[in-house]
CSV table of C-alpha atoms in Angstrom, one decimal:
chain,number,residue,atom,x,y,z
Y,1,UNK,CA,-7.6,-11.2,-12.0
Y,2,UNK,CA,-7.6,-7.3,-12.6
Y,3,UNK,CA,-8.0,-4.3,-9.9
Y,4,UNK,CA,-6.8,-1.1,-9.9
Y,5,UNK,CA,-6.3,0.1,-6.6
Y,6,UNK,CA,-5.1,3.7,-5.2
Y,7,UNK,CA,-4.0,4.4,-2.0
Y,8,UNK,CA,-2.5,7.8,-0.5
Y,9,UNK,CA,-0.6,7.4,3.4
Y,10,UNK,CA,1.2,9.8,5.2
Y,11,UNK,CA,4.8,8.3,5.7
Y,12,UNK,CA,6.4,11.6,7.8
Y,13,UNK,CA,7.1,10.7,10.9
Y,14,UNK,CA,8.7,13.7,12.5
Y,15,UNK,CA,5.9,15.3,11.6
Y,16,UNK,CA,7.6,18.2,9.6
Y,17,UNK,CA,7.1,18.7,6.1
Y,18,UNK,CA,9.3,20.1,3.1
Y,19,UNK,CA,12.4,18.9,5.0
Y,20,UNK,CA,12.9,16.2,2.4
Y,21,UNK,CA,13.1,13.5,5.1
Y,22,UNK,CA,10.2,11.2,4.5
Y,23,UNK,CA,9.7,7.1,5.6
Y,24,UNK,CA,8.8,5.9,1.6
Y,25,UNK,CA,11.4,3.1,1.6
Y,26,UNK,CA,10.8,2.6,5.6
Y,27,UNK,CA,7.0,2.8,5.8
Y,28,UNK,CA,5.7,3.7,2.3
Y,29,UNK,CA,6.6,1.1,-0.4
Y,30,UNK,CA,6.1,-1.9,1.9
Y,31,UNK,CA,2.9,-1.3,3.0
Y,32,UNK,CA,1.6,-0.8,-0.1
Y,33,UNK,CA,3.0,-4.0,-1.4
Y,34,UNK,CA,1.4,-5.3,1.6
Y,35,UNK,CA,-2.1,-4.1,0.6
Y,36,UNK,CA,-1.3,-4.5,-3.2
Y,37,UNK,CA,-0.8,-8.8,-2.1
Y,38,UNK,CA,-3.6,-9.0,0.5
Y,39,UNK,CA,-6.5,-7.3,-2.0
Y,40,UNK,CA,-4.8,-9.7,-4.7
Y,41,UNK,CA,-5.2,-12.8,-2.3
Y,42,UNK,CA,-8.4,-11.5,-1.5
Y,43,UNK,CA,-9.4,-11.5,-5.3
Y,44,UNK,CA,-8.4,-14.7,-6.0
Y,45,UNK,CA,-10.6,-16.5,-2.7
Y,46,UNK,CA,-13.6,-14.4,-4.7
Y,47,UNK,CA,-12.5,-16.1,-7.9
Y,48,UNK,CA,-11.8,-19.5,-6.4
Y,49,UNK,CA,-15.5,-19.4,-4.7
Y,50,UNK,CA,-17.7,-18.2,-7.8
């Protein structure tokens, strides 16, 4: 299975920017491990079926 996926989020939740105080670790990164994993999952199913 190959994809290349891109994704951009806002992870800022004070809504103030250049104050160097941004949700990545929080918000960011485990989202888009969460997406990364479900459009892998959904790959496979597609792989599986054909």
């Amino acid at each position: 299975i190959e994809f290349l996926l891109t994704a951009t989020i806002l992870v800022n939740e004070n809504g103030i920017f250049n104050d160097d105080q941004y949700e990545y670790e929080e918000i960011g990164i485990p989202f888009l491990a969460a997406l990364g994993r479900g459009i892998y999952e959904f790959e496979q199913q597609q792989k599986e079926q054909s």
